[in-house]
Short mmCIF file of N, CA, C and O in Angstrom, two decimals:
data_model
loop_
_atom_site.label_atom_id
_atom_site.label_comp_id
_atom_site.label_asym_id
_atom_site.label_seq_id
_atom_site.Cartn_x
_atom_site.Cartn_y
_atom_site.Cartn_z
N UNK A 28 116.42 21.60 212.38
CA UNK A 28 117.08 22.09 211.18
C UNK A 28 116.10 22.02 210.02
O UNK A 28 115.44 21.04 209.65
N UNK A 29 116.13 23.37 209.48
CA UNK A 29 115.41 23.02 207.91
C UNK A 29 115.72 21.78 207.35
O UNK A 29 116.85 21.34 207.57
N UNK A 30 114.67 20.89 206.44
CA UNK A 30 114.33 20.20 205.66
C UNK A 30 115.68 20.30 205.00
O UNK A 30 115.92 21.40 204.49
N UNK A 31 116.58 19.41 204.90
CA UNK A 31 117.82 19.78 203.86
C UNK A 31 118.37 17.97 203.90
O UNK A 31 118.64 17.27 204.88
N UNK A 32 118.39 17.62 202.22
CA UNK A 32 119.27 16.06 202.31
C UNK A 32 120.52 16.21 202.61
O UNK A 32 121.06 17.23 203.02
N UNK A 33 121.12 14.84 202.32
CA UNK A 33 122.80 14.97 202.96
C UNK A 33 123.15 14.97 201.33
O UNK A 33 124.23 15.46 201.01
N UNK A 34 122.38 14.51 200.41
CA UNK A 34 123.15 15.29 198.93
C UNK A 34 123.39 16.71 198.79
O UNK A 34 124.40 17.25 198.34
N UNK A 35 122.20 17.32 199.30
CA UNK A 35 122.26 18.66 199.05
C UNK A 35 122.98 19.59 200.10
O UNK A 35 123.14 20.81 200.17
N UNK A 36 123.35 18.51 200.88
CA UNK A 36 123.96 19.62 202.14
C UNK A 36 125.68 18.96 201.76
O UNK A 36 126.55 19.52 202.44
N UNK A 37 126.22 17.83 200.75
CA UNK A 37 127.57 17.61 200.97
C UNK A 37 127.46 18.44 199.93
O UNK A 37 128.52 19.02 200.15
N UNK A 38 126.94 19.14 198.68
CA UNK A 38 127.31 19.85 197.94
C UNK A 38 128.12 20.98 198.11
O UNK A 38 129.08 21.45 197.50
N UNK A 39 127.13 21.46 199.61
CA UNK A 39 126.96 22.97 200.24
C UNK A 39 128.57 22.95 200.74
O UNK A 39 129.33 23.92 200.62
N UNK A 40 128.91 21.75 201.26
CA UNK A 40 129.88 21.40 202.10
C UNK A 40 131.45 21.99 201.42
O UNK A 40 131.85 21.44 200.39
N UNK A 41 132.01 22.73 201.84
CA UNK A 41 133.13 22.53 201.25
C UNK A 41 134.56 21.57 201.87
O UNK A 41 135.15 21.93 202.89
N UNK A 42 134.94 20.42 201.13
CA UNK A 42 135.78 19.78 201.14
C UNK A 42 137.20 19.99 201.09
O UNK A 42 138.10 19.29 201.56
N UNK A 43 137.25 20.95 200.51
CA UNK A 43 138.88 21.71 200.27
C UNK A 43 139.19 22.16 201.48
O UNK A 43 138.56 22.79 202.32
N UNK A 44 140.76 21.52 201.41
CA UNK A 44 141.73 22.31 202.55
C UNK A 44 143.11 22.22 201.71
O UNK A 44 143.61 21.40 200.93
N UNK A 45 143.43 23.26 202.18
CA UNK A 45 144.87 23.87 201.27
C UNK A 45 145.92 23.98 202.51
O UNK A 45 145.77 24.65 203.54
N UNK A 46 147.18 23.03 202.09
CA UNK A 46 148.40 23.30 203.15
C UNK A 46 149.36 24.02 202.38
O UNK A 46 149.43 24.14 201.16
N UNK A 47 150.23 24.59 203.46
CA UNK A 47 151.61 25.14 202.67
C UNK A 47 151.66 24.20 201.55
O UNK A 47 151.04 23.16 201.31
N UNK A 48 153.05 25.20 200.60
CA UNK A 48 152.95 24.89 199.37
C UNK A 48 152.28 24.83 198.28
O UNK A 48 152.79 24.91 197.17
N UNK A 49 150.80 24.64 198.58
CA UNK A 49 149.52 25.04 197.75
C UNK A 49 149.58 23.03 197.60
O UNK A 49 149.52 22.33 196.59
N UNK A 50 149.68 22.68 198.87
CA UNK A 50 149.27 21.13 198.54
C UNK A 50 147.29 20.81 198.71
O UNK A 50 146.54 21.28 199.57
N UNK A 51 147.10 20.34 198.13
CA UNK A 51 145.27 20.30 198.07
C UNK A 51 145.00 18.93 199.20
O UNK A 51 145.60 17.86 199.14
N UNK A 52 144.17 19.21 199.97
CA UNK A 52 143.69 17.64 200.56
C UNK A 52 142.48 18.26 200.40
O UNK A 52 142.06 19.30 199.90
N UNK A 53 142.01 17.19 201.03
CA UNK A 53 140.43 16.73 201.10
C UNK A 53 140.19 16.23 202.46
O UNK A 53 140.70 15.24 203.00
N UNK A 54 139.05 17.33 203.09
CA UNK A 54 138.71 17.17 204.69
C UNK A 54 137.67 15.83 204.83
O UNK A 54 136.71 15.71 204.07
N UNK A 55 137.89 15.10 205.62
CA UNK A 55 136.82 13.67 205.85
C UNK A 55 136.05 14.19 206.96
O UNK A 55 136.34 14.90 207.92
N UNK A 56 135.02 13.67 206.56
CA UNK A 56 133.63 13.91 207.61
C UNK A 56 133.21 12.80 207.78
O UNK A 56 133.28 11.88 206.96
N UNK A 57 132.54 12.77 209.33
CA UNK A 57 131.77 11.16 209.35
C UNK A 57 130.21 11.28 209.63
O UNK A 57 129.67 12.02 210.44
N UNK A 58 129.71 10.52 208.90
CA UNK A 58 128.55 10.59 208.51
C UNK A 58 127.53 9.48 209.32
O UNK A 58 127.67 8.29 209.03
N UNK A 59 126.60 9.85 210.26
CA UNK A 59 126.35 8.96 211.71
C UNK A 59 124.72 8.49 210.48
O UNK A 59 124.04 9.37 209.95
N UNK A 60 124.51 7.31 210.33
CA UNK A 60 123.47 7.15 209.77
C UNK A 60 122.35 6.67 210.86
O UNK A 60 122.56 6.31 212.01
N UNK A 61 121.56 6.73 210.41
CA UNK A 61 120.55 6.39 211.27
C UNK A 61 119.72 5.01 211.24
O UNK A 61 118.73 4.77 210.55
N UNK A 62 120.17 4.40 211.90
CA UNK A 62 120.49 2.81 212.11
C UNK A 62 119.68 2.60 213.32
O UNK A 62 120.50 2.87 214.19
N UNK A 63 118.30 2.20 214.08
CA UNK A 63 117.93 1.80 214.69
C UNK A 63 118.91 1.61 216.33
O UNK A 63 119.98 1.08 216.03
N UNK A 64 118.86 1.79 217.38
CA UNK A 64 119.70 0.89 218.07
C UNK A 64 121.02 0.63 218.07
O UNK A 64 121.60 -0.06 218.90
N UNK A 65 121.67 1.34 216.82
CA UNK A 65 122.91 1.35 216.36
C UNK A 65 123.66 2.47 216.65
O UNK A 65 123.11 3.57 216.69
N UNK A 66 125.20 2.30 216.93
CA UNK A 66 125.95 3.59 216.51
C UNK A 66 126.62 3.49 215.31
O UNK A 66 127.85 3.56 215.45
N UNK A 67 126.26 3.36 214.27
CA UNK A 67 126.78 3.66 212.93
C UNK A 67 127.02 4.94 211.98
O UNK A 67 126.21 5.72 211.47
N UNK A 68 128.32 4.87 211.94
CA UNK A 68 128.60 5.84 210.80
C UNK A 68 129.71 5.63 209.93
O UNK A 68 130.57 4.95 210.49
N UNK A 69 129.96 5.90 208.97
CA UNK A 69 131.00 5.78 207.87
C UNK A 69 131.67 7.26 207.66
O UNK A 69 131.03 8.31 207.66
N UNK A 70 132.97 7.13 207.48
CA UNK A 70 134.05 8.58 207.04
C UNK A 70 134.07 8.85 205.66
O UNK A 70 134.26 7.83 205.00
N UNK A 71 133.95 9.86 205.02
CA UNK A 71 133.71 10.41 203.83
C UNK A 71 134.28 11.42 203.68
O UNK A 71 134.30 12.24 204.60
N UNK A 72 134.91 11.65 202.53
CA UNK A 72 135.61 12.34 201.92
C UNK A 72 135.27 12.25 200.45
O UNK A 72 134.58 11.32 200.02
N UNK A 73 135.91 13.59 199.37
CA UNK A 73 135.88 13.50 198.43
C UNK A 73 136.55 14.23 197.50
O UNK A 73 137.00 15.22 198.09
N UNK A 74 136.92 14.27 196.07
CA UNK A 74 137.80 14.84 195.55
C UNK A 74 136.60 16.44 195.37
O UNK A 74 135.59 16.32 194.68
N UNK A 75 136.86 17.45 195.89
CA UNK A 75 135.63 18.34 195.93
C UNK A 75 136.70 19.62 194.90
O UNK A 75 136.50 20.74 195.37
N UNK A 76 137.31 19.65 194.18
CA UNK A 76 138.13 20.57 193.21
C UNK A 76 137.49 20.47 191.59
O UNK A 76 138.01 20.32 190.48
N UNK A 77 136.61 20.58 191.88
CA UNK A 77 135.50 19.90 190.23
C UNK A 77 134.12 20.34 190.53
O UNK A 77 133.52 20.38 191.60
N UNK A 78 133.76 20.68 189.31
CA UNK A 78 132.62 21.03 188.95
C UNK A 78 131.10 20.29 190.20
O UNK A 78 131.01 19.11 190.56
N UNK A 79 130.33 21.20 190.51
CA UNK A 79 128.89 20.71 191.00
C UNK A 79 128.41 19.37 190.42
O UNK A 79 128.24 18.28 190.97
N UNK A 80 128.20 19.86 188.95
CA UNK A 80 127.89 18.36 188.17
C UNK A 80 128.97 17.12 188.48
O UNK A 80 128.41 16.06 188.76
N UNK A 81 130.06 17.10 188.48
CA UNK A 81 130.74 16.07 188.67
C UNK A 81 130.57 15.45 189.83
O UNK A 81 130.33 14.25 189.93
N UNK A 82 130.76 16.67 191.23
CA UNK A 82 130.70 15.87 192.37
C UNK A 82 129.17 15.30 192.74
O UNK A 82 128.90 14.39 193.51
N UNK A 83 128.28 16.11 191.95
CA UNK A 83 126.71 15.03 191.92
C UNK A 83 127.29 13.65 191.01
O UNK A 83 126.36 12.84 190.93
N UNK A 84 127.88 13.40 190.68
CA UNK A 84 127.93 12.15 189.77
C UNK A 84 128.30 11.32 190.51
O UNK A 84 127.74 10.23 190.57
N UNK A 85 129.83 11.81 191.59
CA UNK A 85 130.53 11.06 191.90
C UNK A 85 129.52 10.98 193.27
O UNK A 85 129.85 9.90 193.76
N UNK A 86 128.90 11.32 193.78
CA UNK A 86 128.30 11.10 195.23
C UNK A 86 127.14 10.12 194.38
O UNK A 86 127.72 9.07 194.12
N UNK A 87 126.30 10.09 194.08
CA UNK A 87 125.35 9.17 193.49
C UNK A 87 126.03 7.92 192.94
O UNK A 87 125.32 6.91 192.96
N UNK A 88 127.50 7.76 192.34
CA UNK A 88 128.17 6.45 192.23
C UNK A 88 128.89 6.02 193.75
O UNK A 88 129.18 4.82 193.81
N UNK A 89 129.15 6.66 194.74
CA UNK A 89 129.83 6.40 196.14
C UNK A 89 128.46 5.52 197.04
O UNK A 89 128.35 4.35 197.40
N UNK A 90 127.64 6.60 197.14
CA UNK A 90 126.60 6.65 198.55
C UNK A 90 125.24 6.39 197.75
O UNK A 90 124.89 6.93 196.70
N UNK A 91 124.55 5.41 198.52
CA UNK A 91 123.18 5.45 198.05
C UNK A 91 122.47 6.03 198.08
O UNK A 91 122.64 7.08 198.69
N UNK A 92 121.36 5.79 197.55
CA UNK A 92 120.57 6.93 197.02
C UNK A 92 119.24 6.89 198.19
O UNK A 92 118.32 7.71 198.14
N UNK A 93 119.30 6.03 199.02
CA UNK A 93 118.37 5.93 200.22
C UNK A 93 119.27 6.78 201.14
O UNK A 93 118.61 7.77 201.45
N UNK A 94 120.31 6.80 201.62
CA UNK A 94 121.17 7.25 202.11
C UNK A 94 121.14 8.79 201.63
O UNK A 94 120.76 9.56 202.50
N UNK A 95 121.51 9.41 200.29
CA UNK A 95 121.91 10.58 199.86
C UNK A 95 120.09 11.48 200.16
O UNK A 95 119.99 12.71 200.11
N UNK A 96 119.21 10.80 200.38
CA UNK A 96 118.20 11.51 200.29
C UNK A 96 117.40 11.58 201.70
O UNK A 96 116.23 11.91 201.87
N UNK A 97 118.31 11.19 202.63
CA UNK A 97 117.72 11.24 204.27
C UNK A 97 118.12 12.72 204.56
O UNK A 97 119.17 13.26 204.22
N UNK A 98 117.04 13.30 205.28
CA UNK A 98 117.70 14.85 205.84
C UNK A 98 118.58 14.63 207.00
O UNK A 98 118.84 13.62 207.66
N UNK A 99 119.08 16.20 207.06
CA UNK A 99 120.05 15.65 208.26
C UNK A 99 119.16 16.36 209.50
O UNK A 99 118.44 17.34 209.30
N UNK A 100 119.27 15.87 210.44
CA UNK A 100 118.78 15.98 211.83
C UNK A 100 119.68 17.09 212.36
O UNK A 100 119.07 18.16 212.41
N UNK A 101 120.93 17.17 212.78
CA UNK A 101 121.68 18.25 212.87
C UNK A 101 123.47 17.47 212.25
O UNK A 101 123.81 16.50 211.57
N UNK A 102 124.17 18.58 212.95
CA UNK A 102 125.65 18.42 212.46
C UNK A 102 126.51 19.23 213.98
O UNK A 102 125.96 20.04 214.73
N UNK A 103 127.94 18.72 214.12
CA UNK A 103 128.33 18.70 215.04
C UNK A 103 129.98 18.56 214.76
O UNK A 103 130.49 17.55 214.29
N UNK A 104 130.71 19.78 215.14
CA UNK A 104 132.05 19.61 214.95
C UNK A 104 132.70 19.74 216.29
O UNK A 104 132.62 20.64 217.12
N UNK A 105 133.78 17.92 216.27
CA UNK A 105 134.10 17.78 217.75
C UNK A 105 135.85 18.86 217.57
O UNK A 105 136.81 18.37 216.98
N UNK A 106 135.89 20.17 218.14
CA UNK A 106 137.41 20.67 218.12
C UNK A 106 138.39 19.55 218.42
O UNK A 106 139.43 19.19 217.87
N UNK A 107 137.74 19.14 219.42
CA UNK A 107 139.23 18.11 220.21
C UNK A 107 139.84 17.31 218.96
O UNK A 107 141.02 17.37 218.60
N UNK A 108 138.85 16.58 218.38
CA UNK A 108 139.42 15.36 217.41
C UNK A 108 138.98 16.20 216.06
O UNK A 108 138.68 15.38 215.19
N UNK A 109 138.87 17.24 215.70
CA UNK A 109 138.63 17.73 214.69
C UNK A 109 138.00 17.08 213.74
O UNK A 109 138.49 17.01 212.61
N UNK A 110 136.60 16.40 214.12
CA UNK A 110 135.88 15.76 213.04
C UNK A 110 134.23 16.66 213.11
O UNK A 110 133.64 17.12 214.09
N UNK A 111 133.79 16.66 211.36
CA UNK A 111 132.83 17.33 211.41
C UNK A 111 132.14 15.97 211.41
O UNK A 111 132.65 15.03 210.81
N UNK A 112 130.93 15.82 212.11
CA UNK A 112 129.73 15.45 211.71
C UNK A 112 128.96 14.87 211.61
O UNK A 112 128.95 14.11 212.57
N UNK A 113 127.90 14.63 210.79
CA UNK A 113 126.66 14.74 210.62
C UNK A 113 125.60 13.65 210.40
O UNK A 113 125.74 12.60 209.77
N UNK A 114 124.60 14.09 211.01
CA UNK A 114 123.49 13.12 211.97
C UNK A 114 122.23 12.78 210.70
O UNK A 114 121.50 13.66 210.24
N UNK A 115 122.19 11.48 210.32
CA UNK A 115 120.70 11.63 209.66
C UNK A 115 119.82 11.08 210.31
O UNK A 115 119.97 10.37 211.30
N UNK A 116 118.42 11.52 209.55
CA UNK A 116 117.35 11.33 209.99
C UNK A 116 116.40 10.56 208.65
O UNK A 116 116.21 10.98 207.51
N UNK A 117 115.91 9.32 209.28
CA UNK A 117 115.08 9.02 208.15
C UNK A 117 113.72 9.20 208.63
O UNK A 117 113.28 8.66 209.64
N UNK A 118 112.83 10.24 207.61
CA UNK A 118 111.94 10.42 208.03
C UNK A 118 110.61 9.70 207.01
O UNK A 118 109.64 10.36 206.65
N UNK A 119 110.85 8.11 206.63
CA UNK A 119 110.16 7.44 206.06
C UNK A 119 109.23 6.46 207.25
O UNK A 119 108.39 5.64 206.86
#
């Protein structure tokens, strides 16, 4: 995969899901970090109905900034359990 962070790729991301009624949620993704030897990942979500600038604010106060600046290696949506995602790579 192109060179792309997981800041710049949750931007890309759209978070919105709309149910009957015009109720708003917010889709969670899990985010597999790249942990040595580990299977680690954390579920993420976010209020994504707001401005670019905001949700850069609010991701830089959530997720670290070692974290927000690893590229991602790839991404992967399981149908069965309907979860997106996505693999980093630290390439330090």
């Amino acid at each position: 995969m192109e060179d792309v962070n997981l800041e710049e790729f949750l931007l890309k991301y759209d978070f919105r899901k709309t149910k009957e009624d015009n109720i708003f949620l917010t889709k969670v993704i899990r985010i597999c970090l790249d942990t040595l030897g580990e299977n680690d990942w954390i579920y993420f979500g976010i209020y994504y109905f707001d401005s670019e600038e905001k949700i850069r604010k609010r991701l830089r106060l959530i997720l670290n900034e070692k974290v927000l600046k690893q590229n991602i290696s790839h991404y992967y949506y399981d149908e069965e359990k309907e979860i997106f995602s996505i693999y980093l790579e630290d390439r330090n």
